[in-house]
mmCIF file of C-alpha atoms in Angstrom:
data_model
loop_
_atom_site.group_PDB
_atom_site.id
_atom_site.type_symbol
_atom_site.label_atom_id
_atom_site.label_comp_id
_atom_site.label_asym_id
_atom_site.label_seq_id
_atom_site.Cartn_x
_atom_site.Cartn_y
_atom_site.Cartn_z
ATOM 1 C CA MET A 1 69.701 204.833 87.498
ATOM 2 C CA ASP A 2 66.342 204.170 89.193
ATOM 3 C CA GLY A 3 67.099 200.548 90.123
ATOM 4 C CA THR A 4 64.736 198.757 87.742
ATOM 5 C CA THR A 5 65.440 195.118 86.896
ATOM 6 C CA LEU A 6 66.357 196.007 83.308
ATOM 7 C CA GLU A 7 68.814 198.712 84.305
ATOM 8 C CA LEU A 8 70.443 196.522 86.945
ATOM 9 C CA SER A 9 70.750 193.695 84.417
ATOM 10 C CA LEU A 10 72.395 196.046 81.922
ATOM 11 C CA PHE A 11 74.737 197.278 84.642
ATOM 12 C CA PHE A 12 75.792 193.721 85.575
ATOM 13 C CA LEU A 13 76.175 192.680 81.911
ATOM 14 C CA ALA A 14 78.315 195.685 81.025
ATOM 15 C CA THR A 15 80.495 195.165 84.105
ATOM 16 C CA PHE A 16 81.051 191.477 83.320
ATOM 17 C CA VAL A 17 81.841 192.047 79.635
ATOM 18 C CA GLY A 18 84.111 194.988 80.398
ATOM 19 C CA ALA A 19 86.060 192.965 82.965
ATOM 20 C CA LEU A 20 86.329 190.012 80.570
ATOM 21 C CA VAL A 21 87.717 192.237 77.812
ATOM 22 C CA ALA A 22 90.147 193.899 80.231
ATOM 23 C CA GLY A 23 91.335 190.529 81.506
ATOM 24 C CA LEU A 24 91.868 189.357 77.926
ATOM 25 C CA SER A 25 93.486 192.448 76.422
ATOM 26 C CA GLY A 26 94.819 194.320 79.464
ATOM 27 C CA PHE A 27 92.773 197.453 78.782
ATOM 28 C CA ALA A 28 89.448 198.780 77.417
ATOM 29 C CA PHE A 29 87.321 198.190 80.542
ATOM 30 C CA GLY A 30 86.181 201.806 80.582
ATOM 31 C CA LEU A 31 85.550 201.911 76.850
ATOM 32 C CA VAL A 32 83.369 198.802 76.971
ATOM 33 C CA VAL A 33 81.292 199.656 80.022
ATOM 34 C CA SER A 34 80.780 203.323 79.151
ATOM 35 C CA ALA A 35 78.974 202.316 75.960
ATOM 36 C CA ILE A 36 76.133 201.019 78.175
ATOM 37 C CA TRP A 37 76.627 202.808 81.489
ATOM 38 C CA LEU A 38 76.244 206.265 79.967
ATOM 39 C CA TYR A 39 72.663 205.364 79.082
ATOM 40 C CA ILE A 40 71.722 204.424 82.665
ATOM 41 C CA LEU A 41 74.219 206.337 84.850
ATOM 42 C CA THR A 42 75.350 209.939 85.041
ATOM 43 C CA PRO A 43 78.703 210.844 83.420
ATOM 44 C CA LEU A 44 80.203 211.481 86.862
ATOM 45 C CA GLN A 45 79.029 208.093 88.179
ATOM 46 C CA THR A 46 80.370 206.424 85.043
ATOM 47 C CA ALA A 47 83.818 208.021 85.342
ATOM 48 C CA THR A 48 84.017 207.297 89.091
ATOM 49 C CA LEU A 49 83.035 203.630 88.689
ATOM 50 C CA ILE A 50 85.433 203.161 85.761
ATOM 51 C CA ILE A 51 88.249 204.386 87.995
ATOM 52 C CA ALA A 52 87.171 202.319 91.026
ATOM 53 C CA PHE A 53 86.583 199.073 89.111
ATOM 54 C CA GLY A 54 89.608 199.721 86.918
ATOM 55 C CA LEU A 55 91.820 199.842 89.998
ATOM 56 C CA LEU A 56 90.651 196.349 90.943
ATOM 57 C CA VAL A 57 90.763 194.814 87.456
ATOM 58 C CA GLN A 58 94.118 196.257 86.496
ATOM 59 C CA GLY A 59 95.515 195.902 90.002
ATOM 60 C CA TYR A 60 94.776 192.186 90.066
ATOM 61 C CA SER A 61 96.311 191.706 86.630
ATOM 62 C CA VAL A 62 99.415 193.661 87.635
ATOM 63 C CA TRP A 63 99.735 191.490 90.746
ATOM 64 C CA LYS A 64 99.668 188.416 88.527
ATOM 65 C CA LEU A 65 102.433 189.958 86.373
ATOM 66 C CA ARG A 66 104.461 191.389 89.276
ATOM 67 C CA GLY A 67 107.466 189.160 88.687
ATOM 68 C CA ALA A 68 107.922 190.524 85.163
ATOM 69 C CA LEU A 69 107.679 194.253 85.972
ATOM 70 C CA ASP A 70 110.620 196.389 84.848
ATOM 71 C CA TRP A 71 110.603 199.626 86.841
ATOM 72 C CA ARG A 72 113.296 201.168 84.642
ATOM 73 C CA ARG A 73 110.909 200.866 81.720
ATOM 74 C CA LEU A 74 107.891 201.988 83.751
ATOM 75 C CA TRP A 75 109.050 205.093 85.577
ATOM 76 C CA PRO A 76 108.962 207.563 82.629
ATOM 77 C CA PHE A 77 105.323 206.694 81.903
ATOM 78 C CA VAL A 78 104.301 207.008 85.560
ATOM 79 C CA ALA A 79 106.209 210.273 86.040
ATOM 80 C CA GLY A 80 104.597 211.761 82.945
ATOM 81 C CA ALA A 81 101.163 210.591 84.049
ATOM 82 C CA ALA A 82 101.617 212.189 87.480
ATOM 83 C CA LEU A 83 101.897 215.549 85.733
ATOM 84 C CA GLY A 84 99.165 214.845 83.205
ATOM 85 C CA VAL A 85 96.322 213.650 85.469
ATOM 86 C CA PRO A 86 95.757 216.967 87.326
ATOM 87 C CA VAL A 87 95.846 218.786 83.988
ATOM 88 C CA GLY A 88 93.179 216.434 82.649
ATOM 89 C CA VAL A 89 90.993 216.834 85.738
ATOM 90 C CA GLY A 90 91.357 220.601 85.397
ATOM 91 C CA VAL A 91 90.371 220.495 81.731
ATOM 92 C CA LEU A 92 87.349 218.374 82.673
ATOM 93 C CA THR A 93 85.916 221.316 84.611
ATOM 94 C CA TRP A 94 85.500 223.441 81.469
ATOM 95 C CA ALA A 95 85.872 221.250 78.367
ATOM 96 C CA ASN A 96 82.891 219.757 76.558
ATOM 97 C CA PRO A 97 83.090 215.993 77.292
ATOM 98 C CA ALA A 98 81.248 215.171 74.068
ATOM 99 C CA HIS A 99 83.900 216.951 71.997
ATOM 100 C CA VAL A 100 86.691 215.176 73.882
ATOM 101 C CA ARG A 101 85.093 211.760 73.351
ATOM 102 C CA ALA A 102 84.521 212.438 69.655
ATOM 103 C CA GLY A 103 88.114 213.568 69.131
ATOM 104 C CA VAL A 104 89.560 210.545 70.919
ATOM 105 C CA GLY A 105 87.176 208.249 69.049
ATOM 106 C CA ALA A 106 88.174 209.613 65.648
ATOM 107 C CA PHE A 107 91.858 209.158 66.479
ATOM 108 C CA LEU A 108 91.316 205.562 67.608
ATOM 109 C CA VAL A 109 89.334 204.649 64.492
ATOM 110 C CA LEU A 110 91.944 206.123 62.121
ATOM 111 C CA TYR A 111 94.876 204.531 63.938
ATOM 112 C CA SER A 112 93.218 201.115 64.196
ATOM 113 C CA LEU A 113 92.225 201.022 60.532
ATOM 114 C CA TYR A 114 95.730 202.047 59.486
ATOM 115 C CA ALA A 115 97.370 199.402 61.682
ATOM 116 C CA LEU A 116 94.951 196.644 60.672
ATOM 117 C CA LEU A 117 95.423 197.314 56.968
ATOM 118 C CA ARG A 118 99.187 197.039 57.321
ATOM 119 C CA PRO A 119 100.625 193.623 58.348
ATOM 120 C CA ALA A 120 103.126 195.275 60.687
ATOM 121 C CA LEU A 121 104.185 198.776 61.635
ATOM 122 C CA PRO A 122 107.890 199.621 61.940
ATOM 123 C CA ALA A 123 108.974 199.646 65.560
ATOM 124 C CA VAL A 124 109.688 203.080 67.038
ATOM 125 C CA LYS A 125 113.151 203.002 68.599
ATOM 126 C CA ALA A 126 113.853 206.729 68.948
ATOM 127 C CA GLY A 127 113.029 209.037 71.827
ATOM 128 C CA GLY A 128 113.961 206.845 74.760
ATOM 129 C CA ALA A 129 112.673 207.726 78.214
ATOM 130 C CA ALA A 130 111.775 211.294 77.192
ATOM 131 C CA ALA A 131 109.351 210.059 74.535
ATOM 132 C CA ASP A 132 107.885 207.530 76.977
ATOM 133 C CA ALA A 133 107.373 210.286 79.576
ATOM 134 C CA ALA A 134 105.652 212.501 76.983
ATOM 135 C CA VAL A 135 103.271 209.688 76.103
ATOM 136 C CA GLY A 136 102.695 209.106 79.823
ATOM 137 C CA PHE A 137 101.825 212.787 80.261
ATOM 138 C CA LEU A 138 99.308 212.774 77.384
ATOM 139 C CA ASN A 139 97.860 209.511 78.653
ATOM 140 C CA GLY A 140 97.474 211.061 82.109
ATOM 141 C CA VAL A 141 95.683 214.078 80.637
ATOM 142 C CA LEU A 142 93.285 211.801 78.753
ATOM 143 C CA GLY A 143 92.764 209.655 81.855
ATOM 144 C CA GLY A 144 91.954 212.717 83.936
ATOM 145 C CA ILE A 145 89.398 213.926 81.392
ATOM 146 C CA THR A 146 87.658 210.666 80.525
ATOM 147 C CA GLY A 147 88.696 207.971 83.031
ATOM 148 C CA LEU A 148 90.222 206.022 80.111
ATOM 149 C CA ALA A 149 93.641 205.338 81.563
ATOM 150 C CA GLY A 150 95.513 203.111 79.133
ATOM 151 C CA ILE A 151 94.701 203.985 75.535
ATOM 152 C CA LEU A 152 97.716 206.044 74.473
ATOM 153 C CA VAL A 153 100.238 203.917 76.352
ATOM 154 C CA THR A 154 98.707 200.793 74.778
ATOM 155 C CA ILE A 155 99.165 202.252 71.309
ATOM 156 C CA TRP A 156 102.696 203.397 72.123
ATOM 157 C CA CYS A 157 103.719 199.966 73.417
ATOM 158 C CA GLY A 158 102.554 198.475 70.123
ATOM 159 C CA LEU A 159 104.499 201.074 68.142
ATOM 160 C CA ARG A 160 107.578 200.264 70.202
ATOM 161 C CA GLY A 161 107.298 196.698 68.924
ATOM 162 C CA TRP A 162 107.437 195.110 72.377
ATOM 163 C CA PRO A 163 106.161 191.515 72.842
ATOM 164 C CA LYS A 164 102.647 191.143 74.250
ATOM 165 C CA ASP A 165 103.826 190.151 77.734
ATOM 166 C CA VAL A 166 106.127 193.174 77.896
ATOM 167 C CA GLN A 167 103.314 195.446 76.695
ATOM 168 C CA ARG A 168 101.028 194.288 79.489
ATOM 169 C CA THR A 169 103.723 194.842 82.114
ATOM 170 C CA VAL A 170 103.865 198.476 80.963
ATOM 171 C CA PHE A 171 100.375 199.692 80.122
ATOM 172 C CA GLN A 172 98.606 197.894 82.976
ATOM 173 C CA PRO A 173 100.774 199.305 85.820
ATOM 174 C CA VAL A 174 100.544 202.737 84.201
ATOM 175 C CA ALA A 175 96.753 202.400 84.106
ATOM 176 C CA VAL A 176 96.702 201.452 87.797
ATOM 177 C CA ALA A 177 98.786 204.518 88.649
ATOM 178 C CA ILE A 178 96.477 206.803 86.642
ATOM 179 C CA PHE A 179 93.362 205.278 88.203
ATOM 180 C CA ALA A 180 94.810 205.812 91.675
ATOM 181 C CA MET A 181 95.768 209.421 90.937
ATOM 182 C CA SER A 182 92.381 210.153 89.367
ATOM 183 C CA ALA A 183 90.581 208.610 92.344
ATOM 184 C CA LEU A 184 92.485 210.895 94.710
ATOM 185 C CA TRP A 185 91.642 213.973 92.672
ATOM 186 C CA ILE A 186 87.961 213.050 92.306
ATOM 187 C CA GLY A 187 87.730 212.171 95.998
ATOM 188 C CA ALA A 188 89.311 215.478 96.927
ATOM 189 C CA ARG A 189 86.540 217.231 94.993
ATOM 190 C CA GLY A 190 83.864 215.408 97.002
ATOM 191 C CA ALA A 191 82.349 213.791 93.915
ATOM 192 C CA ILE A 192 81.921 210.257 95.320
ATOM 193 C CA THR A 193 78.273 209.822 96.366
ATOM 194 C CA PRO A 194 76.557 207.077 98.453
ATOM 195 C CA ASP A 195 74.684 205.886 95.339
ATOM 196 C CA THR A 196 77.958 205.430 93.501
ATOM 197 C CA ILE A 197 79.432 203.452 96.400
ATOM 198 C CA LYS A 198 76.333 201.199 96.386
ATOM 199 C CA LEU A 199 76.705 200.529 92.653
ATOM 200 C CA PHE A 200 80.366 199.721 93.168
ATOM 201 C CA LEU A 201 79.580 197.112 95.819
ATOM 202 C CA ILE A 202 76.782 195.368 93.917
ATOM 203 C CA GLY A 203 78.888 195.225 90.754
ATOM 204 C CA LEU A 204 81.845 193.430 92.351
ATOM 205 C CA PRO A 205 80.675 189.827 91.631
ATOM 206 C CA ALA A 206 80.295 190.549 87.905
ATOM 207 C CA LEU A 207 83.665 192.306 87.888
ATOM 208 C CA PHE A 208 85.532 189.392 89.482
ATOM 209 C CA ALA A 209 83.843 186.790 87.273
ATOM 210 C CA GLY A 210 84.655 188.684 84.078
ATOM 211 C CA THR A 211 88.270 189.300 85.086
ATOM 212 C CA TRP A 212 88.831 185.615 85.854
ATOM 213 C CA ALA A 213 87.370 184.538 82.490
ATOM 214 C CA GLY A 214 89.410 187.117 80.576
ATOM 215 C CA LEU A 215 92.705 186.083 82.139
ATOM 216 C CA LYS A 216 91.971 182.452 81.256
ATOM 217 C CA LEU A 217 91.416 183.403 77.604
ATOM 218 C CA TYR A 218 94.558 185.566 77.496
ATOM 219 C CA GLY A 219 96.806 182.545 77.977
ATOM 220 C CA ARG A 220 95.555 181.107 74.680
ATOM 221 C CA LEU A 221 96.588 184.077 72.489
ATOM 222 C CA ASP A 222 99.772 184.220 70.428
ATOM 223 C CA GLU A 223 101.483 187.488 69.449
ATOM 224 C CA ALA A 224 99.546 187.988 66.176
ATOM 225 C CA ALA A 225 96.198 187.203 67.774
ATOM 226 C CA PHE A 226 96.914 189.562 70.688
ATOM 227 C CA ARG A 227 97.807 192.389 68.291
ATOM 228 C CA ASN A 228 94.619 191.878 66.298
ATOM 229 C CA VAL A 229 92.462 191.725 69.434
ATOM 230 C CA VAL A 230 93.929 195.002 70.673
ATOM 231 C CA LEU A 231 93.467 196.755 67.325
ATOM 232 C CA VAL A 232 89.889 195.558 66.870
ATOM 233 C CA LEU A 233 89.028 196.667 70.405
ATOM 234 C CA LEU A 234 90.549 200.078 69.716
ATOM 235 C CA LEU A 235 88.541 200.341 66.494
ATOM 236 C CA VAL A 236 85.251 199.383 68.142
ATOM 237 C CA SER A 237 85.972 201.608 71.132
ATOM 238 C CA GLY A 238 86.677 204.561 68.864
ATOM 239 C CA ALA A 239 83.446 204.036 66.969
ATOM 240 C CA VAL A 240 81.493 203.874 70.243
ATOM 241 C CA LEU A 241 83.049 207.119 71.454
ATOM 242 C CA ILE A 242 82.103 208.894 68.228
ATOM 243 C CA ILE A 243 78.518 207.691 68.413
#
């Protein structure tokens, strides 16, 4: 990004909208902002900023939900993610990012359309902690490759049939853990540049404003509305990744 007024305006707008959506739904910050950022920032800057801002957005939301956290439910996802993130970062060094994005996008579009066309999916009760850990691992791999830390766990929480408040107390802490792990791995590779740090600092006001607005809107959603918001966001996000 060369710092023109238009590019800075697009950067601020994308940051605000992404934070608003994340505050409302509990995820999708990276999916929203990358649709614009990838046109004005490098892929490495985009992934690094998604992780850095995501830590703040999701971390604040998790702090707000701290009294409802159930660590017995969370630990399999976090343990699986701890194994998956380094695998994803390793894959990132040789895989074609465009192919990864297209594959993830196609999956999201198909799943979202299927779920939206059916009034309700049967809750998945089988698998227990082992299944949760497997999903956590795959989610960690995807987070390491793309910086998108909560997609698979979000889908899995919906398939489990958990209420919206329970879902957020699972996929948001898991996202925070993946962001933190990814940040450590990226930092260890020396990929955080002064320009990226500058963009992070100037984007903070838009991030905080969007997060605050999103959390206010979240309190007005019932279970059905929350489910539809999540599915529509997944559908749109998938389409953006394919394009």
